C-alpha positions as a printed Julia matrix, in Angstrom:
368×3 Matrix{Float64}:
 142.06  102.91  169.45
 145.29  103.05  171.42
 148.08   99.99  171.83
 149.97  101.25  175.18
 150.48   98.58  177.13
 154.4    98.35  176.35
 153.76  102.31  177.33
 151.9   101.72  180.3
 153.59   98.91  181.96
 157.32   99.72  181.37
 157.69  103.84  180.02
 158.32  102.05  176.54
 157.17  103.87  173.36
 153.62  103.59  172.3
 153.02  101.19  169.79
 149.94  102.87  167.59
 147.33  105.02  168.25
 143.94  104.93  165.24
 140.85  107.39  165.61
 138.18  105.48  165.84
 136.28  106.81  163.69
 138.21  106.12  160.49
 138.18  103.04  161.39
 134.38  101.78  162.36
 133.28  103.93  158.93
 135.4   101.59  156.66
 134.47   98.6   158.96
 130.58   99.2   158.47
 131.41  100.04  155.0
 132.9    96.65  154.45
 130.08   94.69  156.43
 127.35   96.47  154.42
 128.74   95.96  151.11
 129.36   91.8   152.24
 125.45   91.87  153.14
 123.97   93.67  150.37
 123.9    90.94  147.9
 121.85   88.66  150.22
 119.7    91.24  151.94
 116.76   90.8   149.3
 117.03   87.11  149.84
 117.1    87.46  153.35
 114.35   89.54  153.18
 112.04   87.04  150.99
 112.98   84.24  153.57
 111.67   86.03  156.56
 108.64   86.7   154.95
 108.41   83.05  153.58
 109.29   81.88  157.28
 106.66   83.99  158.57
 104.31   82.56  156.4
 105.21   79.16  156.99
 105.09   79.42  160.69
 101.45   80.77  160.44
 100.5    77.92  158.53
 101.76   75.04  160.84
  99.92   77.27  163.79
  96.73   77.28  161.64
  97.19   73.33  160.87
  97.09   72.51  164.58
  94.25   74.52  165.19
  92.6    72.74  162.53
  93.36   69.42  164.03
  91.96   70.83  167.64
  88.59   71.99  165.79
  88.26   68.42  164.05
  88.31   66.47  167.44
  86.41   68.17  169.26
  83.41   68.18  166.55
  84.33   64.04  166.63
  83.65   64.0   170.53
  80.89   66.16  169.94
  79.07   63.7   167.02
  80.06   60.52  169.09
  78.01   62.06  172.43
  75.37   62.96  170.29
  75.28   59.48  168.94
  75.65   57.89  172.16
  73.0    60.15  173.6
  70.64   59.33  170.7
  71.41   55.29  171.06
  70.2    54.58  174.53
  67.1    53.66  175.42
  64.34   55.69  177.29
  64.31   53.7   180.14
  67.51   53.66  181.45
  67.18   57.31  182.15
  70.2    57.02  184.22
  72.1    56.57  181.35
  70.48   58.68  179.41
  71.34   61.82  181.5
  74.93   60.83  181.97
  75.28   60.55  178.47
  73.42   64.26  178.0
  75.68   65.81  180.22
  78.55   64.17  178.06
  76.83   65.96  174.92
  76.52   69.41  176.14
  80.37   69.23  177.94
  81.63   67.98  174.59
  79.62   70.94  172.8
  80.76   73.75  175.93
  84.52   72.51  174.75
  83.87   72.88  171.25
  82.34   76.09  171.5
  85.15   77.42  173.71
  87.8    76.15  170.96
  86.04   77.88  168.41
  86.47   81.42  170.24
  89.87   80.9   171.06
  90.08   80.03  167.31
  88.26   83.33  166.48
  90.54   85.1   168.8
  93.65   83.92  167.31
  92.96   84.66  164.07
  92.24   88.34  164.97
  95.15   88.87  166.75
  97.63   86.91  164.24
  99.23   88.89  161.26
  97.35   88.73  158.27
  99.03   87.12  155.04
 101.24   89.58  153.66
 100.38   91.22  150.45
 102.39   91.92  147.23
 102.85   95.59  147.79
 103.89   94.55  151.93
 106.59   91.88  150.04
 107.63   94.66  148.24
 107.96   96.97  150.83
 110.3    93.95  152.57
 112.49   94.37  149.38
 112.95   97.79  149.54
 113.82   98.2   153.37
 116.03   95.42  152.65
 117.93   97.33  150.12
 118.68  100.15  152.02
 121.2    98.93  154.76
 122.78  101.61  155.45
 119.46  103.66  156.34
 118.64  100.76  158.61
 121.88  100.55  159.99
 121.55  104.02  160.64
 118.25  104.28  162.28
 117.69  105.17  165.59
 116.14  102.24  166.06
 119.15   99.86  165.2
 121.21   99.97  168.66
 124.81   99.66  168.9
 124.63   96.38  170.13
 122.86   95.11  167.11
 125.72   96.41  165.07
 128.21   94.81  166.88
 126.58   91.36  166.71
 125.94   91.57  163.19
 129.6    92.51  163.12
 130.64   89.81  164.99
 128.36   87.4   162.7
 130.47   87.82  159.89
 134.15   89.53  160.86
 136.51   87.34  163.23
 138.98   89.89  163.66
 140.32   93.19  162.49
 144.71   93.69  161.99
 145.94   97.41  161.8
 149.18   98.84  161.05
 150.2   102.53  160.45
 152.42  103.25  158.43
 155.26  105.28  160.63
 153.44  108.69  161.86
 151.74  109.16  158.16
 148.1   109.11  157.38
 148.07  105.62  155.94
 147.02  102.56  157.62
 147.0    99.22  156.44
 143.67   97.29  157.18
 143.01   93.38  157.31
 139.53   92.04  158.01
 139.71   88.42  158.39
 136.12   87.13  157.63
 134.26   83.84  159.31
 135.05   81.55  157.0
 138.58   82.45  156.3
 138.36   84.88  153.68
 140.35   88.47  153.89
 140.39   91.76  152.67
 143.09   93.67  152.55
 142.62   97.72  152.65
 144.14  100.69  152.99
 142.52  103.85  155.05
 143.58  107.44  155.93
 143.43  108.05  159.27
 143.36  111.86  160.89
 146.55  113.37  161.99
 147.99  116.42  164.14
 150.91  117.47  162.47
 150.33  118.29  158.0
 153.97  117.58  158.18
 153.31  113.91  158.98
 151.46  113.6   155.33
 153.14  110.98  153.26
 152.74  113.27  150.44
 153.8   116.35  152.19
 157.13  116.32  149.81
 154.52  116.7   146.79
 152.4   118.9   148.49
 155.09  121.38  149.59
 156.81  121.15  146.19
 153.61  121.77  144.59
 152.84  124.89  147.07
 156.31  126.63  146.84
 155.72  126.11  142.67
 152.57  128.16  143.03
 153.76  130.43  145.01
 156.92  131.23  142.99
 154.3   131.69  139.7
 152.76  134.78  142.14
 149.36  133.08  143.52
 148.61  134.2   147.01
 147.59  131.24  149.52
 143.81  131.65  149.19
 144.34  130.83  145.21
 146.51  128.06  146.16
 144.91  126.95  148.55
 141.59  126.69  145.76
 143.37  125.12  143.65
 145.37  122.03  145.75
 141.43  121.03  146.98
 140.74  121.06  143.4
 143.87  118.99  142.55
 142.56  116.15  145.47
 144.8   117.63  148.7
 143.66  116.61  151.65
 144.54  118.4   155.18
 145.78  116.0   158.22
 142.58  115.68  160.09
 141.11  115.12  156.83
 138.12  116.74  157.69
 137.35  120.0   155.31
 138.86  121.66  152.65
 142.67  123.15  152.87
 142.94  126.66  154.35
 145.27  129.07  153.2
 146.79  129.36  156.84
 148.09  125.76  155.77
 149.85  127.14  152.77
 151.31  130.22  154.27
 152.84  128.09  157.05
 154.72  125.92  154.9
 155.71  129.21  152.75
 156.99  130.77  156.04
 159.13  127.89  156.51
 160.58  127.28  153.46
 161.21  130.82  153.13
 159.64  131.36  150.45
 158.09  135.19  149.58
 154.15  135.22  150.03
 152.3   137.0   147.43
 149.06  138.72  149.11
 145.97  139.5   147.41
 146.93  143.03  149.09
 149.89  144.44  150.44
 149.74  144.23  154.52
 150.35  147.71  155.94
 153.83  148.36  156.91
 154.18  149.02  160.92
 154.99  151.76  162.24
 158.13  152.46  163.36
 157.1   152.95  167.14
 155.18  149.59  166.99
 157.97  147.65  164.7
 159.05  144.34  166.36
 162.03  144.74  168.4
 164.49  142.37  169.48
 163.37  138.54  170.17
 159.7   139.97  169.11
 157.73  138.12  166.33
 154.73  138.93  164.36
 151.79  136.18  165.45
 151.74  134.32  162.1
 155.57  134.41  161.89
 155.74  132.46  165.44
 153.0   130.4   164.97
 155.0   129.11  161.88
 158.12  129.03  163.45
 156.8   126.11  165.87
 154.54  124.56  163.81
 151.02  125.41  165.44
 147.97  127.12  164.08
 147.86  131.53  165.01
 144.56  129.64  167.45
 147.33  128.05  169.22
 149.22  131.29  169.89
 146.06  132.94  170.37
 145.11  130.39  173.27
 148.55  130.88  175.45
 148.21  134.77  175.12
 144.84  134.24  176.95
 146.65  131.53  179.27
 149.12  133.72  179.87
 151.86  131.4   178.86
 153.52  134.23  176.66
 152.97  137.49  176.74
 152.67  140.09  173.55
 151.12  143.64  172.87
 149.22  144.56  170.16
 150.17  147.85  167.51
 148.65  150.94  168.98
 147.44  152.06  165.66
 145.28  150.04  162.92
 145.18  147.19  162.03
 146.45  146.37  166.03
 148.05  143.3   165.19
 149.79  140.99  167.77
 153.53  141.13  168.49
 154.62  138.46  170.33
 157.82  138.36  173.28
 160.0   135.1   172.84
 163.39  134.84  173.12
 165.1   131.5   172.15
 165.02  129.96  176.0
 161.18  130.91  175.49
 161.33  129.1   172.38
 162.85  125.99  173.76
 160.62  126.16  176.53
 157.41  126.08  174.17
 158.76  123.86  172.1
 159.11  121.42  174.55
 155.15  121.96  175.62
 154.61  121.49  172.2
 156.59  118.22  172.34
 154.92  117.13  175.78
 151.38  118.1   174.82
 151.52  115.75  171.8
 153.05  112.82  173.46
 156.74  113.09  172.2
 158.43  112.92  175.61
 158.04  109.76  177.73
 159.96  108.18  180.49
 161.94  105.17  179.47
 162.19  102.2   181.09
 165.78  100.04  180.84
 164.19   97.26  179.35
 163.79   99.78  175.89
 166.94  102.0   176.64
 168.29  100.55  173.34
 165.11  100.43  171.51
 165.67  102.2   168.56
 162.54  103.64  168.26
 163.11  105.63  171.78
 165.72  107.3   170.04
 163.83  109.09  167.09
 161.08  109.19  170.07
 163.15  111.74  171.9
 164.18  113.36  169.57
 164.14  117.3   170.25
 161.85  118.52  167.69
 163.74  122.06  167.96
 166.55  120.51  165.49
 164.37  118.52  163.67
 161.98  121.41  162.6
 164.47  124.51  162.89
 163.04  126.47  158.91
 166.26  127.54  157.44
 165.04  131.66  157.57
 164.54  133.49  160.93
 161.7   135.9   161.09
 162.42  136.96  164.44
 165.16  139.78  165.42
């Protein structure tokens, strides 16, 4: 879910932007939880309406059968009254007699017909059945019969509208169903995000990383241990990986303890000047070693790998290359916009434009 219209229409900045997906999980969770104490009741009623409606059907038909055996008794007695010799009359009124019976007999197969094609009374163990498919309503919610426009009108049957607001460029959003009827429900949801620094608990989270790491864990043990402790990453999706920790290590400068030493490099294959080990640039600009790994294949730097084992990458930037990455970096992820003169003193365009080279400079340089 994206609110750019100010964006859009006039360069402005853009006012919030919500995976959807966060948001329609805690939405369905919210509209299944409001339906579940009612579903068995529901459920019951159906079955009781069903039942009802059968039985005004079968009352009509009823009715039907009883007149037409009263026109059939009232030819016969007509037939039976008149005398022999007005056999005139007497035929007319035995032609009356065997219509009357032709239309009774024809109402009674329709009648026959109906109740073989009607559903038959339900039983206890089909009532109970009901119950149970009523209680699970998030498996019928779920089913591939259940389309998505079924969900949205029950969703529209009970929610009249849906207020968001993130809080800054964190995780946390603030969520406000308004229900029909008035009633609200105030919530608050973690949504996915791109950069780990972004976390509102990113303060704890690197304090609590540089701690382990000065007590001599490696990242894969700390790593472990801040998904046991309740961490989550920024897309929220999976466990914490220990490229995570060593990043923030590399930036804070703090020594990384490895489960085993990495092999020195040779001195023929050492980094020279303005040349960085992969994992050393990737943390330097804040991206994943996938990231770097991507633009070597793109050619948008260029590197060369140690001629000897374990051949690892050695990449060529020199601070213009730097800037110049770091402003993809900042274009890629919507940083950089052009700004209309109706927001030039917005104060939001300012921190908006903001060149992320000062704002994320680490205070060690791994490069030479």
């Amino acid at each position: 879910y994206d609110c750019t219209g100010a964006r859009a229409e006039y360069g402005g900045p853009a006012c919030q932007h919500l995976s959807g997906r966060c948001l329609d999980v805690f939405v369905t969770g919210q509209v299944l939880a409001a339906l579940a104490p009612a579903a068995t009741e529901v459920s019951l009623r159906a079955a009781e309406q069903i039942l009802a409606d059968r039985a005004g059907i079968e009352k009509i038909w009823r009715l039907r059968l009883e007149r037409a055996q009263i026109d059939v008794d009232r030819a016969r007695r007509c037939y039976r009254l008149a005398e022999p010799e007005n056999r005139l009359v007497a035929r007319a009124l035995e032609k009356d007699w065997e219509a009357a019976l032709a239309a009774q007999q024809q109402l009674t197969e329709d009648w026959h017909r109906f109740c073989q094609n009607a559903p038959p009374a339900l039983t206890t163990q089909q009532k109970a059945a009901i119950t149970a498919a009523a209680a699970d309503l998030p498996g019928l919610w779920a089913a591939p019969s259940t389309t998505d426009a079924d969900r949205k009108e029950v969703i529209r049957a009970v929610i009249d509208e849906i207020t968001i607001a993130i809080r800054g460029r964190s995780e946390l959003v603030d969520v406000t169903v308004g229900w029909v009827g008035g009633q609200q429900t105030h919530e608050v949801i973690r949504r996915p995000i791109q950069r780990f620094e972004d976390l509102s608990y990113y303060p704890h989270l690197a304090e609590r990383i540089t701690e382990l790491a000065n007590a001599g864990w490696d990242p894969q043990r700390i790593a472990g241990q801040l998904n046991t402790e309740g961490f989550l990453p920024a897309r929220g999706a999976g466990p914490i990986r220990h490229r995570l920790v060593t990043q923030i290590l590399h930036r804070a400068g703090v020594p990384i303890t490895h489960r085993r030493q990495p092999l020195p490099a040779h001195p023929d294959d050492a980094p020279r000047k303005h040349e960085w080990w992969l994992p050393l640039l990737a943390a330097e600009l804040g991206v994943t070693t996938g990231t770097i790994r991507k633009w070597l294949h793109q050619g948008r730097i260029a590197g060369r790998q140690e001629t000897r084992h374990p051949h690892r990458w050695i990449i060529q930037a020199d601070p213009g290359e730097l800037a110049e990455l770091r402003a993809h970096i900042d274009r890629v992820r919507g940083r950089t916009t052009r700004v209309h003169p109706k927001f030039a003193d917005d104060p939001r365009i300012t921190s908006h434009r903001r060149n992320l080279f000062d704002r994320w400079r680490p205070t060690t340089t791994y490069g030479t």
